[in-house]
Every structure is written in C-alpha cells, then in structure tokens.
Short mmCIF file of C-alpha atoms and ligand atoms in Angstrom, two decimals:
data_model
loop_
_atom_site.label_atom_id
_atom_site.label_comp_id
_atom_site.label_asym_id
_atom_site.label_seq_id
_atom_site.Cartn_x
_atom_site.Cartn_y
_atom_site.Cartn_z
CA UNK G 1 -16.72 -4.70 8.80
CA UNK G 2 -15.22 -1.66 7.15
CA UNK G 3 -14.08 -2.74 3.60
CA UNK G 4 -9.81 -4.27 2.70
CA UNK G 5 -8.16 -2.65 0.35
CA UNK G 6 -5.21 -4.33 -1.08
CA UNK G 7 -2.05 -1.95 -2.42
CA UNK G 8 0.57 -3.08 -4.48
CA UNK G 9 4.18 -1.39 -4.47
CA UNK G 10 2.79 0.24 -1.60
CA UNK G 11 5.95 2.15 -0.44
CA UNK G 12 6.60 3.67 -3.69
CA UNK G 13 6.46 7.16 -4.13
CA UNK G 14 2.79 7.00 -5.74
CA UNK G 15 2.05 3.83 -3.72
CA UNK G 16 2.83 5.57 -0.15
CA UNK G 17 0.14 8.88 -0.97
CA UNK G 18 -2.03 6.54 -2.58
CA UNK G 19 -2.06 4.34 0.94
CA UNK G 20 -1.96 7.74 3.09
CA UNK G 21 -5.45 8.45 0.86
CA UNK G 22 -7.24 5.76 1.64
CA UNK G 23 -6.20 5.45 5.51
CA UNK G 24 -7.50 9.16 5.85
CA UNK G 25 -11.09 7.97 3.95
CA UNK G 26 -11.41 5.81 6.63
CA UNK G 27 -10.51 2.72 4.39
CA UNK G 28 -8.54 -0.43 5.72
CA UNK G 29 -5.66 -1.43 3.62
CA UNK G 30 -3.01 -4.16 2.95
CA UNK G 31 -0.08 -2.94 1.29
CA UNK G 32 2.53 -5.36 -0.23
CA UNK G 33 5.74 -4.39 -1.57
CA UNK G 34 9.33 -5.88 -2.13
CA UNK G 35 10.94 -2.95 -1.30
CA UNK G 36 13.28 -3.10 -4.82
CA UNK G 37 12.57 0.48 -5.61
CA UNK G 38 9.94 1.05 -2.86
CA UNK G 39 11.16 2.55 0.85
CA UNK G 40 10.11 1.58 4.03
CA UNK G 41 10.55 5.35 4.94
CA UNK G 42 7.91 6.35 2.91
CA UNK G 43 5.59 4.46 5.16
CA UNK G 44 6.61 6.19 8.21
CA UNK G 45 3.30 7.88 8.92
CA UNK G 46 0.68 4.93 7.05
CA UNK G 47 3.04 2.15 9.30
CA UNK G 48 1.43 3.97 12.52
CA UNK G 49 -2.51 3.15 11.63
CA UNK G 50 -3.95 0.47 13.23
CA UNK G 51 -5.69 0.35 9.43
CA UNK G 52 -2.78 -0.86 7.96
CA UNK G 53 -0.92 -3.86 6.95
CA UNK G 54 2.47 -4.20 6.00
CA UNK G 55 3.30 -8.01 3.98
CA UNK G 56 6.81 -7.48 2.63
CA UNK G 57 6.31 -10.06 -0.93
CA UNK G 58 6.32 -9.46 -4.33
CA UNK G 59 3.28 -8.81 -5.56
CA UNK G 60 3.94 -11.31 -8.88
CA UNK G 61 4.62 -14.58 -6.48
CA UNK G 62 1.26 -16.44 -6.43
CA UNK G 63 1.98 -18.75 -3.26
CA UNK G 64 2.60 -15.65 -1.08
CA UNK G 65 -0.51 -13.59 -2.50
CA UNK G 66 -2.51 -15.91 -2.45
CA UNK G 67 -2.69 -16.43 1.56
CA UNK G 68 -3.80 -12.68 1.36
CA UNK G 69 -6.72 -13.23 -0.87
CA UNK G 70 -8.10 -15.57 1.47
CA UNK G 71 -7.38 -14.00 4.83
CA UNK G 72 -8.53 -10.44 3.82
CA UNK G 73 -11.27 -10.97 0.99
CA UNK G 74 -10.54 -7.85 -0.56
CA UNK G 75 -12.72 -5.41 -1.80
CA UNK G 76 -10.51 -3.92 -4.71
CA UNK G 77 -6.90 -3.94 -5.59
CA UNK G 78 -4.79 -0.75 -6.97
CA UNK G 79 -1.78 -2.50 -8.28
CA UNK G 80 1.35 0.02 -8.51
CA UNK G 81 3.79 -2.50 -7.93
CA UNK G 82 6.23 -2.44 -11.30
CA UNK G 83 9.61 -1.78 -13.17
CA UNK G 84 9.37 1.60 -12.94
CA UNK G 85 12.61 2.71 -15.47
CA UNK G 86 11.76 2.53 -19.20
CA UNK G 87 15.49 2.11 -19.69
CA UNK G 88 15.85 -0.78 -17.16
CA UNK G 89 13.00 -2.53 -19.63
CA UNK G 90 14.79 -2.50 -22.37
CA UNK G 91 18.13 -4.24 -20.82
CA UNK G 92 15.80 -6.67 -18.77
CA UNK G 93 13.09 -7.43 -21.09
CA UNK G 94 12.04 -10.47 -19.47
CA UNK G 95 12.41 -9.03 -16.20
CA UNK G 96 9.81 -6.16 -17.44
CA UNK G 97 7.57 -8.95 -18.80
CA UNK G 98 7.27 -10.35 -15.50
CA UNK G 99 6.62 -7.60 -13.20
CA UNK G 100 5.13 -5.33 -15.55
CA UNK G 101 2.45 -7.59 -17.31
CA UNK G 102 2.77 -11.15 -15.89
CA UNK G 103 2.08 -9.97 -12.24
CA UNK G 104 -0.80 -8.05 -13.46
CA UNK G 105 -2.74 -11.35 -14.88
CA UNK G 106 -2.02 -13.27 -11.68
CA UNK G 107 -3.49 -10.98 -9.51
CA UNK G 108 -6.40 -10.18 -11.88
CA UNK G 109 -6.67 -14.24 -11.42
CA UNK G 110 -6.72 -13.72 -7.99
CA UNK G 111 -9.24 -11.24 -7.81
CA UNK G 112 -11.30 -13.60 -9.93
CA UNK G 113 -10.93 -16.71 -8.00
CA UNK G 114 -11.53 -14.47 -4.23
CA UNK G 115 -14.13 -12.17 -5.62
CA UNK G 116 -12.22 -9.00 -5.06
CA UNK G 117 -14.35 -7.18 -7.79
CA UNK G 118 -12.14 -3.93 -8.67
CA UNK G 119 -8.91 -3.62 -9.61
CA UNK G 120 -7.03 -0.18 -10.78
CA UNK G 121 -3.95 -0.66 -12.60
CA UNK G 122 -0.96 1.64 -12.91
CA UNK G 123 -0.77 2.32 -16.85
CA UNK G 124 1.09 4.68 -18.56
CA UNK G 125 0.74 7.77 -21.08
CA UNK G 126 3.92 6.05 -22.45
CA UNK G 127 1.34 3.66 -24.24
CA UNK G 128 0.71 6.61 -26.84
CA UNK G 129 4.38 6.72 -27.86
CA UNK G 130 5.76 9.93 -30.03
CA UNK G 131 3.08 10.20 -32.59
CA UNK G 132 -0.15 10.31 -30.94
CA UNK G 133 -1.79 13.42 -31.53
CA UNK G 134 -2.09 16.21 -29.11
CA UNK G 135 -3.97 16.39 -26.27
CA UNK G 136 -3.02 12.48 -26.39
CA UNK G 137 -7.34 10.90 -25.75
CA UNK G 138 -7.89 7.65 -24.89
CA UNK G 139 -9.14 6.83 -28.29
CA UNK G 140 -5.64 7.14 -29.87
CA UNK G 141 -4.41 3.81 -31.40
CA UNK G 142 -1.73 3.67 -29.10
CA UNK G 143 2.35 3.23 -30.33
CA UNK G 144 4.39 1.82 -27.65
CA UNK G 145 8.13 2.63 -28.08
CA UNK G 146 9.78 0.63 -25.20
CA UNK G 147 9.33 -2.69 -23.81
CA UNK G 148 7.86 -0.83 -20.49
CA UNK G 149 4.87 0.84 -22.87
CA UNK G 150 4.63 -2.75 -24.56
CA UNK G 151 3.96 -4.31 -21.48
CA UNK G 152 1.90 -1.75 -19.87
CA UNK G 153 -0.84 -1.87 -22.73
CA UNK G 154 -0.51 -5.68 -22.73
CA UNK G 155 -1.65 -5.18 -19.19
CA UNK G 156 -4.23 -3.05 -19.96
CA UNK G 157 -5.41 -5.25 -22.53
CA UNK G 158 -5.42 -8.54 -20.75
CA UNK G 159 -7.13 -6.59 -17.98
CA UNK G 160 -9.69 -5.23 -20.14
CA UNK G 161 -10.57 -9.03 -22.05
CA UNK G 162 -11.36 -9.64 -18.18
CA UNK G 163 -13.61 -7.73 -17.70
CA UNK G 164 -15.68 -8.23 -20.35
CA UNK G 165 -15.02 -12.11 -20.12
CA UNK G 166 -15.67 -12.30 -16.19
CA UNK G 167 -17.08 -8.78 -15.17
CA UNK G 168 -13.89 -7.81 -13.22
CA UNK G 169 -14.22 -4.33 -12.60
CA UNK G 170 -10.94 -3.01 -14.48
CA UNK G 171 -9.83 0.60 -14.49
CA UNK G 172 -6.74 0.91 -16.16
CA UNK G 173 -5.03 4.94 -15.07
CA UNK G 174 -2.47 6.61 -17.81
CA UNK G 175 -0.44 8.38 -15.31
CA UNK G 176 1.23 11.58 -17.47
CA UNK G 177 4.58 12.84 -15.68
CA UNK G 178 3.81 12.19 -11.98
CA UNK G 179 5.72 14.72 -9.64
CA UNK G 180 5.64 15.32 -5.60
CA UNK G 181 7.83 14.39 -2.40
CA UNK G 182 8.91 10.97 -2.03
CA UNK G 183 10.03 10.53 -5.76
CA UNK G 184 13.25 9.02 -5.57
CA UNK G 185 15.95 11.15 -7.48
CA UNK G 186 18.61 8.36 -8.11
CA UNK G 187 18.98 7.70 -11.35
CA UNK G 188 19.89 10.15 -14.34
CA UNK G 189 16.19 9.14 -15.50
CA UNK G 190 14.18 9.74 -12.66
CA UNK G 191 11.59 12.51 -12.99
CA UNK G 192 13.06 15.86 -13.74
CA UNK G 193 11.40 17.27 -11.07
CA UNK G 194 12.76 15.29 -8.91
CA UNK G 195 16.29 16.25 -9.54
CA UNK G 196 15.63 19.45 -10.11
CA UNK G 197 14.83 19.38 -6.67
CA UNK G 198 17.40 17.93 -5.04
CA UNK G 199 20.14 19.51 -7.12
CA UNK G 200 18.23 23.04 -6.55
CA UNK G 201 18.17 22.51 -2.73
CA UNK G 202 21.97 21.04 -2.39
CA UNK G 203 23.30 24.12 -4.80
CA UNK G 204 24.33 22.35 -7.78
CA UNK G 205 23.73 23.56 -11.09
CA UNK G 206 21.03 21.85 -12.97
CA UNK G 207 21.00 19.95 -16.83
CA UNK G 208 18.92 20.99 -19.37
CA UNK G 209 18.66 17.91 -22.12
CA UNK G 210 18.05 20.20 -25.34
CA UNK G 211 16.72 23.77 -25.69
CA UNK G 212 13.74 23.55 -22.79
CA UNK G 213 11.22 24.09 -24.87
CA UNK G 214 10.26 20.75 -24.15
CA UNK G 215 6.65 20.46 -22.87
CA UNK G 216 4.91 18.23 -19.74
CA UNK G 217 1.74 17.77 -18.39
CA UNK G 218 3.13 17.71 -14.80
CA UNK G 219 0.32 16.37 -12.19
CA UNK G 220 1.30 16.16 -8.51
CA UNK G 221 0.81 12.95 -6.65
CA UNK G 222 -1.81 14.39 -4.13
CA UNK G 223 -3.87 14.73 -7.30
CA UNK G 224 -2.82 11.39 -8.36
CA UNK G 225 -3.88 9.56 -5.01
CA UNK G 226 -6.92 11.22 -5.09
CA UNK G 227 -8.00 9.70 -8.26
CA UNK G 228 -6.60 6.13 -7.65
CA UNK G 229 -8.89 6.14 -4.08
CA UNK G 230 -11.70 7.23 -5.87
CA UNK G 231 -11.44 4.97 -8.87
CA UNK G 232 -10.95 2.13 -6.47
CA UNK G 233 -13.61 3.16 -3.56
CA UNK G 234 -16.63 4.76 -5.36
CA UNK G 235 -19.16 2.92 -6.92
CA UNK G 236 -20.11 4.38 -9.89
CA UNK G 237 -16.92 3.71 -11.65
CA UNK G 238 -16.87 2.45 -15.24
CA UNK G 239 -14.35 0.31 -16.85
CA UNK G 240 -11.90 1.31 -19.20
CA UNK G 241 -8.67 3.14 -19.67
CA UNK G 242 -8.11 6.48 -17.96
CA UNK G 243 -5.47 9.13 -18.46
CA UNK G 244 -4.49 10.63 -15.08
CA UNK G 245 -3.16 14.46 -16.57
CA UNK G 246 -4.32 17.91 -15.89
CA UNK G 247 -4.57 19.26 -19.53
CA UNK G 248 -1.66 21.91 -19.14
CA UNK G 249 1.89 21.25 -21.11
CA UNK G 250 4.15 23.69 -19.28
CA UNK G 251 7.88 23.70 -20.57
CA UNK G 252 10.89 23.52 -18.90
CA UNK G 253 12.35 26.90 -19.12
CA UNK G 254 8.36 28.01 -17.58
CA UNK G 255 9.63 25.34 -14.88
CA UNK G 256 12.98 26.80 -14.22
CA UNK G 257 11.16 30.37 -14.11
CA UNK G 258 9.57 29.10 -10.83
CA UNK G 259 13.21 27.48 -9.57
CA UNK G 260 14.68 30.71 -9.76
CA UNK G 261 12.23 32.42 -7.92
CA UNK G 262 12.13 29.92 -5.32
CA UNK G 263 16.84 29.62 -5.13
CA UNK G 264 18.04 32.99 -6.58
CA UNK G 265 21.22 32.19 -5.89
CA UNK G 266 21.40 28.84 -7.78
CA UNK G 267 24.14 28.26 -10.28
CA UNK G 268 23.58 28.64 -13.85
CA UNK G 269 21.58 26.54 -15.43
CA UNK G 270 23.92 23.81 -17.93
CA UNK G 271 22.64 22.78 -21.44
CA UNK G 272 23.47 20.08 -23.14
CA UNK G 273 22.31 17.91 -26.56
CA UNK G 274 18.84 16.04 -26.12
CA UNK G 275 18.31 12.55 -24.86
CA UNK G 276 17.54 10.72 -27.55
CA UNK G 277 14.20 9.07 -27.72
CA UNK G 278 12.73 12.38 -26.01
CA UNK G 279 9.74 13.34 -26.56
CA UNK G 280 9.14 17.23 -27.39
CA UNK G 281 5.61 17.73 -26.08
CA UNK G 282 3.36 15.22 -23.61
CA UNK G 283 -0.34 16.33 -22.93
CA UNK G 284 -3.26 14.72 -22.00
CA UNK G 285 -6.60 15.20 -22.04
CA UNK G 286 -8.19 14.79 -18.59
CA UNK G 287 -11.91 14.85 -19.96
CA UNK G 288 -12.85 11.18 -19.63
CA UNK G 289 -11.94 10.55 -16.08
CA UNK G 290 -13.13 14.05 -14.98
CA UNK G 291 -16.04 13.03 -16.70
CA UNK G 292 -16.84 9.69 -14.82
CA UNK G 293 -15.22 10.92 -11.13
CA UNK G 294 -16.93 15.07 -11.16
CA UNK G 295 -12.97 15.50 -10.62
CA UNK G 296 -9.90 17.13 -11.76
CA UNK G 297 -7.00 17.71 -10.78
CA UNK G 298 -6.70 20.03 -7.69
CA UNK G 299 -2.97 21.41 -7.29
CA UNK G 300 -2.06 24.21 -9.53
CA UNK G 301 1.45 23.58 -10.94
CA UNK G 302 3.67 26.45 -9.68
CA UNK G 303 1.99 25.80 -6.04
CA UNK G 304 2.58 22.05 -6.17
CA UNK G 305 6.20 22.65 -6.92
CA UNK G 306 6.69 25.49 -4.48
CA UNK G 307 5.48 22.96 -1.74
CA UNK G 308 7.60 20.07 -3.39
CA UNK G 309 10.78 22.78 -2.52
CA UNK G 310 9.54 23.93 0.77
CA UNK G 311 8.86 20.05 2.09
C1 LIG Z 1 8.79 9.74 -19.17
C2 LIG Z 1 9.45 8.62 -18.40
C3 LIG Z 1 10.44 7.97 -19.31
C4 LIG Z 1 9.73 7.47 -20.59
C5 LIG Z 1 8.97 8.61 -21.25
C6 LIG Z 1 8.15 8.11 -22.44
C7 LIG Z 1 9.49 9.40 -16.09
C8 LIG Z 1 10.35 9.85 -14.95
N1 LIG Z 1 10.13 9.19 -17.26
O1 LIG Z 1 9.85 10.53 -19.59
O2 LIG Z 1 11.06 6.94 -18.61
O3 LIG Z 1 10.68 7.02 -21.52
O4 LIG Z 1 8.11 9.22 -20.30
O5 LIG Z 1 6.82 8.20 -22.28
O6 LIG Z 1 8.31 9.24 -15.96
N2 LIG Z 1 15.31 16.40 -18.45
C9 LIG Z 1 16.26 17.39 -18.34
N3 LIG Z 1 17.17 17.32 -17.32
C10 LIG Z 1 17.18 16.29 -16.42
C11 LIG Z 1 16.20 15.28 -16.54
C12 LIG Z 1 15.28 15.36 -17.57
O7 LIG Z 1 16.29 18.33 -19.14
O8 LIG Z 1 18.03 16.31 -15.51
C13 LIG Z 1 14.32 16.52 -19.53
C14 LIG Z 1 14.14 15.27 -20.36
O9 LIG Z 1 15.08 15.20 -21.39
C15 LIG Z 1 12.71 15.48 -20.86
C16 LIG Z 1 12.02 16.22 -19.71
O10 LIG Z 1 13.06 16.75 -18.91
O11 LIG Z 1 12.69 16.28 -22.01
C17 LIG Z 1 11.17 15.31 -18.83
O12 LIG Z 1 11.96 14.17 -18.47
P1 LIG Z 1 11.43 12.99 -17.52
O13 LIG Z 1 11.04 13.54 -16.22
O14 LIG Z 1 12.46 11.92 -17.56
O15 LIG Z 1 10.08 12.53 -18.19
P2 LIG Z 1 9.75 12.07 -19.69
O16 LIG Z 1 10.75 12.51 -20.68
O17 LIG Z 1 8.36 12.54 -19.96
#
C-alpha cells in the first residue's frame, strides 16, 4: 500500500503546491480544508488524481478528524491549515488561539493516539519579532510581537514537548516571506508580491509603505513545497525548528527594478509613510535545514517573479 499523507489547509496557496508535490512523488494524500481563506480553484489540477482526497472540515474539530485517522492511518501530517493575517490575530485573539495553536495540539493528539509518526507544522519567521539579529538562526531567543507569532511558537513548543515526551516526529518550518501564484491578493496585507502583481498586470500604480529600502528574504512556493514533501516523506529527518528562507534580503526598490522591466509602461510608482509595526530588514539563515535535507532553495528570485508575472 503506497503510504497517506494527510494535508491541512490544503487549498491554500502553500497548501495547494505543497499537495501538487506530493501527488507528483507518487505519494497518496488527504487534504482537509474549510475553505475560509483556502479556494477550491486552487485544487483544480490535485482534484483530478485518483491520489487524492478532498474532506471539506476544519482541521481543529476533533469528531470530524478523527474518522480520518482511523480510515486512512496516516503516515505523516503537514498541517498548514491557520489564521493566516497577523492583523486578523490581534482583533480575534481567541479566534487565533484556536486555529493557530489549539488545532495544532489536537491533531498532534491524533497523530499520537493513530500512530501517524510525523507531523510538519507551518511556523513562522514572525516568531523572531524585530530584534533578532541578522541572518535571524534558529538559536535566537525568539520575541513574538503579535498574537499570530505568540501562538505560532506556542505551537512549536507544545509540538516540540511531544516529541520528546512521546517520540512524535515534529518538524516545525519558519516560512520567511512566501511568494508564487495562487497567493490571494485581497487584503491591503497580503504579500506584497502579490499585489504587486495584480496591480502591475491590471495597470494601476503601485504603494510603496516608506522609502523601499526595506529588505525580504523572498522564497517562492515551489521551493517551499519542496521542502515541506521532503521534511514530511524522507526518513532521515530530525526534529526541531526549521527556517524555510533562501539567505538573500533583496529590497523593494531591487524588486520594483525587475517590475519595470517586466510593465514599462506601468504608472509611477506612489510612496507613502511606513506601516507601522514594519519591519526594516527580514533574513534568514537557511543553513540548518539545508543542512539536514542536502537542499536549498532552487528558484532564483528575479526568475521566480518573472514566472509569477508571466503565469
Ligand atoms: C510579514 C507578514 C505580516 C507580519 C510580518 C511580521 C505576510 C504577507 N505578512 O509581513 O503579516 O506582520 O511578516 O513578521 O507574510 N509593502 C508595500 N506596499 C504594499 C504592501 C506591502 O510597500 O502594497 C511593504 C510592507 O510595508 C513591508 C514589505 O512591503 O515593508 C513586505 O510586506 P509584506 O509582504 O506584508 O510582508 P512583511 O512585512 O514581511
């Protein structure tokens, strides 16, 4: 029997590449999602394997998971499902304590009671906070500045106790800035890149929050996918906390550069104060995971976003 893997917030924009990954390794899968941020759309292509399973159920409710456990005995669990908007966590606290951290333990429960051995969580380099310094290394004592990056490293902690208390094999990923097609630019604080994108391709003049000297460690979600099938498929795979960057800050004038090659005839880009909170540089240091894995991170940034405006 070829091994179940079970996704969480599998039609999410890192959720639907991560599924498309491990269909094309062969793998079987269950994705679950609730479809509250996540899009049906974005499982066009994974929706026509016979490999995959769609449940529709939030990942956090316990009487519909569980029926899963038992049916599919899975062999590991990359859990993705979450509140994705650091702003949304801070007006719905308890909301972000359920689906960001409570949903977490039950399923690591889960896994414990139906001997699904690995499970990769979705963390966050927000866990460092402002003050971290740079490249930010797993070592850091991390800061959290937001109820989201509270909730995450709670996660990561409670995630991390079971391992050691029960052997569950926990790999917890720091996802830097995440950018690629499917990310949904709705929302004033979706990824940049994202609505640079769409603004870009429907002619509108972009917004610069500050001077653009601002610095990212951009990875594209092909990279991304690629390290949360290998973290949750390989065997050699050590637990711990991972960050998932490539080691390059690039700011966002250098970003803008490659716009204006790509529309010349865009509109002026607009300036205006910075968002509070913002951080002026993100980096990571990619050594640890490239390290266990013998991987890094493929897509060079300037050809990742040229095929981000060209798809
Ligand atoms: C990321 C999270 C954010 C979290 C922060 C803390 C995402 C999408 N955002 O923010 O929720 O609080 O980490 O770790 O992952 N910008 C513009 N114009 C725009 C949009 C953004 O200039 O139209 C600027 C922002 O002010 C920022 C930079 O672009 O300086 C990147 O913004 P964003 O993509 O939101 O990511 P983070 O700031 O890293």
């Amino acid at each position: 029997m070829t091994p179940v893997f079970l996704v969480t917030g599998a039609a999410g924009f890192i959720g639907s590449h991560s599924v498309e990954w491990l269909l094309r390794h062969g793998w079987r899968v269950v994705g679950v999602d609730n479809l509250r941020t996540g899009r049906l759309d974005n499982l066009a292509d994974a929706r026509s394997s016979p490999n995959f399973t769609l449940v529709i159920a939030d990942a956090g409710d316990e009487t519909a998971m569980r029926p899963l456990f038992q049916q599919h005995r899975f062999t590991g669990m990359l859990h993705l499902a979450a509140l994705v908007s650091v702003p949304e966590s801070f007006r719905e606290p308890e909301l972000n304590y359920r689906l960001n951290l409570a949903t977490a333990d039950t399923l690591a429960r889960l896994c414990l009671e139906f001997e699904c051995k690995r499970l990769v969580f979705a963390s966050s380099a927000a866990v460092y906070g402002a003050n971290a310094a740079l490249p930010n290394r797993e070592s850091a004592l991390p800061q959290p500045l937001s109820p989201y990056a509270a909730a995450k490293l709670a996660a990561e902690v409670m995630l991390l106790g079971y391992a050691a208390s029960y052997g569950l094999e926990a790999v917890c990923l720091r996802y830097f800035n995440v950018y690629g097609p499917r990310q949904d630019p709705g929302s004033p604080y979706s990824g940049v890149l994202s609505i640079f994108t769409d603004r870009f391709q429907r002619g509108l003049p972009v917004t610069v929050y500050g001077d653009g000297e601002q610095t990212r460690d951009f990875i594209s979600v092909r990279d991304v996918a690629e390290y949360n099938g290998q973290a949750l498929t390989r065997q050699d795979v050590v637990v711990g906390r991972y960050n998932v960057c490539t080691g390059h800050a690039i700011s966002l004038k250098q970003v803008l550069a490659i716009y204006r090659e790509l529309f010349p005839n865009a509109p002026p880009t607009e300036f205006a104060s910075g968002r509070i909170g913002d951080i002026r540089h993100s980096l990571g240091d990619p050594a640890l995971l490239r390290e266990m894995l013998q991987f890094s991170a493929q897509t060079e940034f300037a050809q990742g976003l040229r095929e981000l405006n060209a798809g």
